[in-house]
Amino acid sequence: MPELPEAETIVRDLRPRLLGRRILSVAVRHPDVLGRTTDPERLHDAVAGATLAAVERRGKNVLLRLAEGPVLAFNLGMTGRLLTSDAPAAAGMAHVTVRFQLDNETELLFDDVRRFGRVDVYTPGDWALRTTELGVEPLEDEFTPERLHALTRTSRSPIRNWLLDQRRVAGIGNIYANEALFRAGVRPSRRANTLRREDTRRLRETLREVLAEAIGARGTTFRDYRDAQGDPGGYEPRLRVYDRAGQPCTTCGTAIKRAVLSNRSAFYCPQCQR
DNA sequence: AACGCGCCCTGTCCGC
DNA sequence: TGCGGACAGGGCGCGT
């Protein structure tokens, strides 16, 4: 997806457009994007007539809180897009899976070519439960150096894989995991429990730095990501390692390497990252 | 019980 | 030009 910075960008874009609006109805074109606990009828019953009271982010999830209680949670998977129909680009969305009719003649569109994305409806209680399954928010104060270090103690996974596990830290995906590891000087294959206190301290810093910079640039468009206006993000030119195999390291000039960890690409500078 | 793997799905790109 | 294979911001369920 859409990782944390992309979800955050979408949330900020959607908030002024959605707050206070009422959902009139929901049309589901591809039921396979609905979570296992819901179906088109249940979704419609839960949200039709409801007022949008808050637009928030949790990890990589975009949350729409309804005044009547239910929480709509969107996970965009790899190719999911969430935009309003008044965006000029909305007309070009060829894979709309779910559309929400609003009370101002516009629609909220959930478009997803690969349909790895999901939309779930939760009761407040169920959402409270679900959110405890997600890890710490990396940009919040609670993400302290001590916390990250303690979390890494018990895992022998390569740190790149470790960072992708949403139950530990929420919102990191493959792009920003690789970028933060580069800046911290840590190899993606390094076992989590071998990181020294100094390594986790730096990694916490670089994670926050990279995520904040990417939010500032409105996210990374590697291929498919679009914001709520349908526009690409601006962070791609600033990537230092991701998808740069064979190209020179921006720090030392050594060729960036690609490795495969758990069937997913990892990129690193063999000179700068130990 | 933590971890890795295969799979879900469509589109694009690259080499032959 | 056509075709097969590899690969893609994610996450779930399974077996070990």
Coordinates of C-alpha atoms (C1' of nucleotides) in Angstrom, one line a residue:
Chain A
M1 CA 0.0 0.0 0.0
P2 CA 0.1 2.7 0.6
E3 CA 2.1 2.7 3.8
L4 CA 1.8 5.1 6.7
P5 CA 2.7 8.3 4.8
E6 CA 0.3 7.5 2.0
A7 CA -2.5 6.6 4.4
E8 CA -1.9 9.8 6.3
T9 CA -1.9 11.9 3.1
I10 CA -5.3 10.4 2.1
V11 CA -6.7 11.0 5.6
R12 CA -5.7 14.7 5.5
D13 CA -7.1 15.1 2.0
L14 CA -10.4 13.4 2.8
R15 CA -11.1 14.9 6.2
P16 CA -12.4 18.3 5.1
R17 CA -14.4 16.7 2.3
L18 CA -16.0 14.1 4.5
L19 CA -16.5 15.5 8.0
G20 CA -20.2 16.1 8.7
R21 CA -21.3 14.5 5.4
R22 CA -23.9 11.8 5.5
I23 CA -23.6 8.5 3.7
L24 CA -26.8 7.9 1.8
S25 CA -26.1 4.4 0.4
V26 CA -23.3 1.9 -0.5
A27 CA -22.9 0.0 -3.7
V28 CA -20.6 -3.0 -3.7
R29 CA -19.2 -4.1 -7.0
H30 CA -16.6 -6.5 -5.8
P31 CA -17.7 -8.2 -2.6
D32 CA -14.3 -9.9 -2.2
V33 CA -12.9 -6.6 -0.8
L34 CA -15.2 -6.8 2.2
G35 CA -13.7 -8.3 5.3
R36 CA -14.7 -11.7 6.4
T37 CA -17.1 -10.4 9.0
T38 CA -19.2 -8.4 6.7
D39 CA -21.2 -8.6 3.4
P40 CA -22.9 -6.0 1.2
E41 CA -26.1 -6.0 3.2
R42 CA -24.5 -5.7 6.6
L43 CA -22.2 -2.9 5.3
H44 CA -25.2 -1.0 3.9
D45 CA -27.2 -1.4 7.1
A46 CA -24.3 -0.2 9.2
V47 CA -23.5 2.9 7.3
A48 CA -26.6 4.1 5.3
G49 CA -27.9 7.3 6.8
A50 CA -24.9 7.6 9.1
T51 CA -22.9 10.9 9.6
L52 CA -19.1 10.9 9.2
A53 CA -17.8 12.1 12.6
A54 CA -14.0 11.6 12.2
V55 CA -11.4 10.7 9.6
E56 CA -8.3 9.1 11.2
R57 CA -5.4 6.8 10.5
R58 CA -4.2 3.8 12.4
G59 CA -1.0 2.2 10.9
K60 CA -1.8 1.9 7.2
N61 CA -5.5 1.9 7.8
V62 CA -7.8 4.8 6.9
L63 CA -10.7 5.0 9.5
L64 CA -14.0 6.6 9.1
R65 CA -15.8 7.0 12.4
L66 CA -19.6 7.3 12.1
A67 CA -21.5 9.4 14.6
E68 CA -23.8 6.5 15.2
G69 CA -20.9 4.3 16.4
P70 CA -19.6 2.1 13.6
V71 CA -16.1 2.4 12.4
L72 CA -15.2 1.8 8.7
A73 CA -11.7 0.7 8.2
F74 CA -10.0 0.7 4.8
N75 CA -6.7 -1.2 4.2
L76 CA -5.5 -0.3 0.7
G77 CA -3.4 -3.4 0.1
M78 CA -1.0 -2.9 -2.8
T79 CA -3.1 -1.0 -5.2
G80 CA -6.1 0.5 -3.3
R81 CA -7.1 4.1 -3.8
L82 CA -9.6 6.1 -1.9
L83 CA -10.8 9.3 -3.5
T84 CA -13.9 11.5 -3.9
S85 CA -15.8 11.6 -7.2
D86 CA -15.3 15.4 -7.6
A87 CA -11.6 14.8 -8.2
P88 CA -11.0 15.1 -12.0
A89 CA -9.0 11.8 -11.9
A90 CA -12.1 9.9 -10.4
A91 CA -13.5 9.5 -13.9
G92 CA -10.5 7.4 -14.8
M93 CA -10.8 4.9 -12.0
A94 CA -11.4 1.6 -13.8
H95 CA -11.5 -0.7 -10.9
V96 CA -13.9 0.7 -8.4
T97 CA -14.8 -2.0 -5.9
V98 CA -17.1 0.0 -3.5
R99 CA -18.8 3.3 -3.8
F100 CA -20.4 5.4 -1.0
Q101 CA -23.0 7.9 -2.1
L102 CA -22.8 11.1 0.0
D103 CA -25.4 13.8 0.7
N104 CA -23.7 16.4 -1.4
E105 CA -24.0 14.7 -4.8
T106 CA -20.5 13.3 -4.6
E107 CA -19.3 9.7 -3.9
L108 CA -16.4 8.2 -2.0
L109 CA -14.7 5.7 -4.3
F110 CA -12.7 2.7 -3.2
D111 CA -10.7 1.6 -6.3
D112 CA -8.4 -1.4 -6.3
V113 CA -7.0 -3.2 -9.4
R114 CA -5.6 -6.2 -7.5
R115 CA -8.3 -6.3 -4.8
F116 CA -5.9 -7.0 -2.0
G117 CA -7.5 -4.1 -0.2
R118 CA -10.1 -4.6 2.4
V119 CA -13.0 -2.6 3.9
D120 CA -14.3 -3.7 7.3
V121 CA -17.1 -2.3 9.5
Y122 CA -16.6 -2.6 13.2
T123 CA -18.7 -1.8 16.2
P124 CA -16.8 0.5 18.6
G125 CA -16.0 -2.4 20.8
D126 CA -14.7 -4.6 18.0
W127 CA -12.6 -1.8 16.7
A128 CA -11.1 -1.3 20.2
L129 CA -10.2 -4.9 20.2
R130 CA -8.8 -4.9 16.7
T131 CA -6.6 -1.9 17.3
T132 CA -4.9 -3.6 20.2
E133 CA -3.6 -6.2 17.6
L134 CA -1.7 -3.4 15.8
G135 CA 1.6 -2.3 17.1
V136 CA 2.9 1.1 18.3
E137 CA 2.5 4.2 16.1
P138 CA 6.0 5.2 15.1
L139 CA 5.3 8.9 15.0
E140 CA 3.7 9.0 18.4
D141 CA 5.6 9.9 21.6
E142 CA 5.1 6.3 22.9
F143 CA 7.5 5.1 20.3
T144 CA 10.6 5.6 22.5
P145 CA 14.1 4.3 21.9
E146 CA 13.6 2.0 24.9
R147 CA 10.3 0.7 23.5
L148 CA 11.8 -0.2 20.1
H149 CA 14.9 -1.8 21.7
A150 CA 12.7 -3.9 24.0
L151 CA 10.5 -5.0 21.2
T152 CA 13.4 -6.3 19.1
R153 CA 14.9 -8.4 21.9
T154 CA 12.7 -11.4 21.4
S155 CA 12.9 -11.8 17.6
R156 CA 15.4 -13.6 15.5
S157 CA 13.8 -12.4 12.2
P158 CA 15.8 -10.2 9.8
I159 CA 15.1 -6.7 10.9
R160 CA 13.5 -5.8 7.5
N161 CA 10.9 -8.6 8.0
W162 CA 10.5 -7.5 11.6
L163 CA 9.6 -4.0 10.6
L164 CA 6.9 -5.2 8.2
D165 CA 5.0 -7.0 11.0
Q166 CA 2.1 -4.7 11.9
R167 CA 1.7 -6.2 15.3
R168 CA 5.0 -4.7 16.4
V169 CA 5.2 -1.2 14.8
A170 CA 2.2 -0.2 12.8
G171 CA 2.4 1.5 9.4
I172 CA 5.9 0.5 8.0
G173 CA 6.0 -1.2 4.6
N174 CA 8.7 -2.4 2.4
I175 CA 9.7 1.0 1.0
Y176 CA 10.2 2.9 4.3
A177 CA 11.6 -0.2 6.1
N178 CA 14.4 -0.2 3.5
E179 CA 14.9 3.5 3.5
A180 CA 15.1 3.8 7.3
L181 CA 17.5 0.9 7.5
F182 CA 19.8 2.6 5.0
R183 CA 19.9 5.8 7.0
A184 CA 20.5 3.9 10.2
G185 CA 23.4 1.9 8.6
V186 CA 21.8 -1.4 9.4
R187 CA 21.6 -4.3 6.9
P188 CA 18.1 -5.6 6.1
S189 CA 19.2 -9.2 6.9
R190 CA 20.5 -8.4 10.3
R191 CA 18.6 -10.4 13.0
A192 CA 16.4 -8.1 15.1
N193 CA 17.8 -9.4 18.4
T194 CA 21.4 -8.6 17.4
L195 CA 20.7 -4.8 17.2
R196 CA 22.6 -2.9 19.8
R197 CA 21.0 -0.1 21.8
E198 CA 22.8 2.4 19.6
D199 CA 21.3 0.7 16.4
T200 CA 17.8 0.7 17.7
R201 CA 18.2 4.3 18.8
R202 CA 19.2 5.4 15.3
L203 CA 16.6 3.2 13.7
R204 CA 13.9 4.9 15.7
E205 CA 15.2 8.3 14.6
T206 CA 15.5 7.3 10.9
L207 CA 12.1 5.7 10.8
R208 CA 10.5 8.9 12.2
E209 CA 12.6 11.0 9.9
V210 CA 11.8 9.1 6.7
L211 CA 8.1 8.8 7.5
A212 CA 7.8 12.5 8.3
E213 CA 9.6 13.5 5.2
A214 CA 7.5 11.2 3.1
I215 CA 4.3 12.7 4.6
G216 CA 5.7 16.1 3.7
A217 CA 6.1 15.0 0.1
R218 CA 2.6 13.5 0.1
G219 CA 3.9 9.9 -0.1
T220 CA 5.7 7.7 -2.6
T221 CA 4.2 6.7 -5.9
F222 CA 6.1 3.6 -7.0
R223 CA 3.5 2.6 -9.5
D224 CA -0.1 2.7 -8.4
Y225 CA -0.5 5.0 -5.4
R226 CA -2.6 8.1 -5.8
D227 CA -3.8 10.5 -3.2
A228 CA -7.5 11.5 -2.6
Q229 CA -7.3 13.9 -5.6
G230 CA -5.9 11.1 -7.8
D231 CA -2.5 12.7 -7.9
P232 CA 0.8 10.8 -7.4
G233 CA 3.1 11.4 -4.3
G234 CA 6.3 13.3 -4.6
Y235 CA 8.8 11.2 -2.5
E236 CA 10.0 8.8 -5.2
P237 CA 12.9 10.9 -6.4
R238 CA 14.2 11.0 -2.8
L239 CA 14.4 7.2 -2.3
R240 CA 18.0 6.3 -1.5
V241 CA 17.9 2.5 -1.9
Y242 CA 14.4 1.2 -2.7
D243 CA 14.3 -0.1 -6.3
R244 CA 17.8 1.3 -6.9
A245 CA 19.7 -2.0 -7.4
G246 CA 22.9 -1.4 -9.4
Q247 CA 22.7 2.3 -9.0
P248 CA 25.3 4.2 -6.9
C249 CA 24.8 4.8 -3.2
T250 CA 24.1 8.5 -2.7
T251 CA 26.6 8.4 0.2
C252 CA 29.6 6.3 -1.0
G253 CA 29.0 5.5 -4.7
T254 CA 28.9 1.7 -4.1
A255 CA 26.3 -0.1 -6.2
I256 CA 23.1 -0.7 -4.3
K257 CA 22.3 -4.4 -3.9
R258 CA 19.0 -6.3 -4.0
A259 CA 18.4 -9.3 -1.8
V260 CA 15.3 -11.4 -1.3
L261 CA 14.0 -11.9 2.2
S262 CA 10.8 -13.9 2.7
N263 CA 10.0 -13.5 -1.0
R264 CA 10.2 -9.7 -0.9
S265 CA 13.0 -7.5 -2.2
A266 CA 15.3 -5.8 0.2
F267 CA 17.7 -3.0 -1.0
Y268 CA 20.8 -1.9 0.7
C269 CA 24.3 -0.4 0.3
P270 CA 26.8 -3.2 1.1
Q271 CA 29.3 -0.5 2.2
C272 CA 27.2 1.8 4.4
Q273 CA 25.0 -0.9 6.0
R274 CA 26.6 -3.5 8.2
Chain B
dA1 C1' 4.5 -19.6 19.5
dA2 C1' 7.4 -17.4 16.3
dC3 C1' 8.6 -17.6 11.7
dG4 C1' 8.5 -18.4 6.8
dC5 C1' 5.9 -19.6 2.9
dG6 C1' 2.3 -19.7 -0.5
dC7 C1' -1.5 -17.5 -1.9
dC8 C1' -4.9 -14.0 -3.1
dC9 C1' -5.3 -10.8 -8.0
dT10 C1' -4.2 -7.9 -12.1
dG11 C1' -1.0 -5.4 -14.7
dT12 C1' 3.5 -4.3 -16.6
dC13 C1' 7.9 -5.1 -18.1
dC14 C1' 11.7 -7.8 -19.9
dG15 C1' 14.0 -11.4 -22.5
dC16 C1' 13.6 -14.7 -26.0
Chain C
dT1 C1' 4.5 -9.2 -32.2
dG2 C1' 3.7 -12.8 -29.0
dC3 C1' 4.4 -15.4 -24.9
dG4 C1' 6.0 -16.9 -20.5
dG5 C1' 8.1 -15.6 -16.2
dA6 C1' 9.3 -12.4 -12.7
dC7 C1' 7.8 -8.9 -10.1
dA8 C1' 4.9 -5.2 -7.7
dG9 C1' 3.7 0.1 -1.3
dG10 C1' 0.1 -6.1 1.8
dG11 C1' -1.7 -9.4 4.8
dC12 C1' -3.9 -13.8 6.0
dG13 C1' -3.8 -18.7 7.0
dC14 C1' -1.2 -22.5 7.3
dG15 C1' 2.4 -25.8 8.7
dT16 C1' 6.6 -26.5 11.3

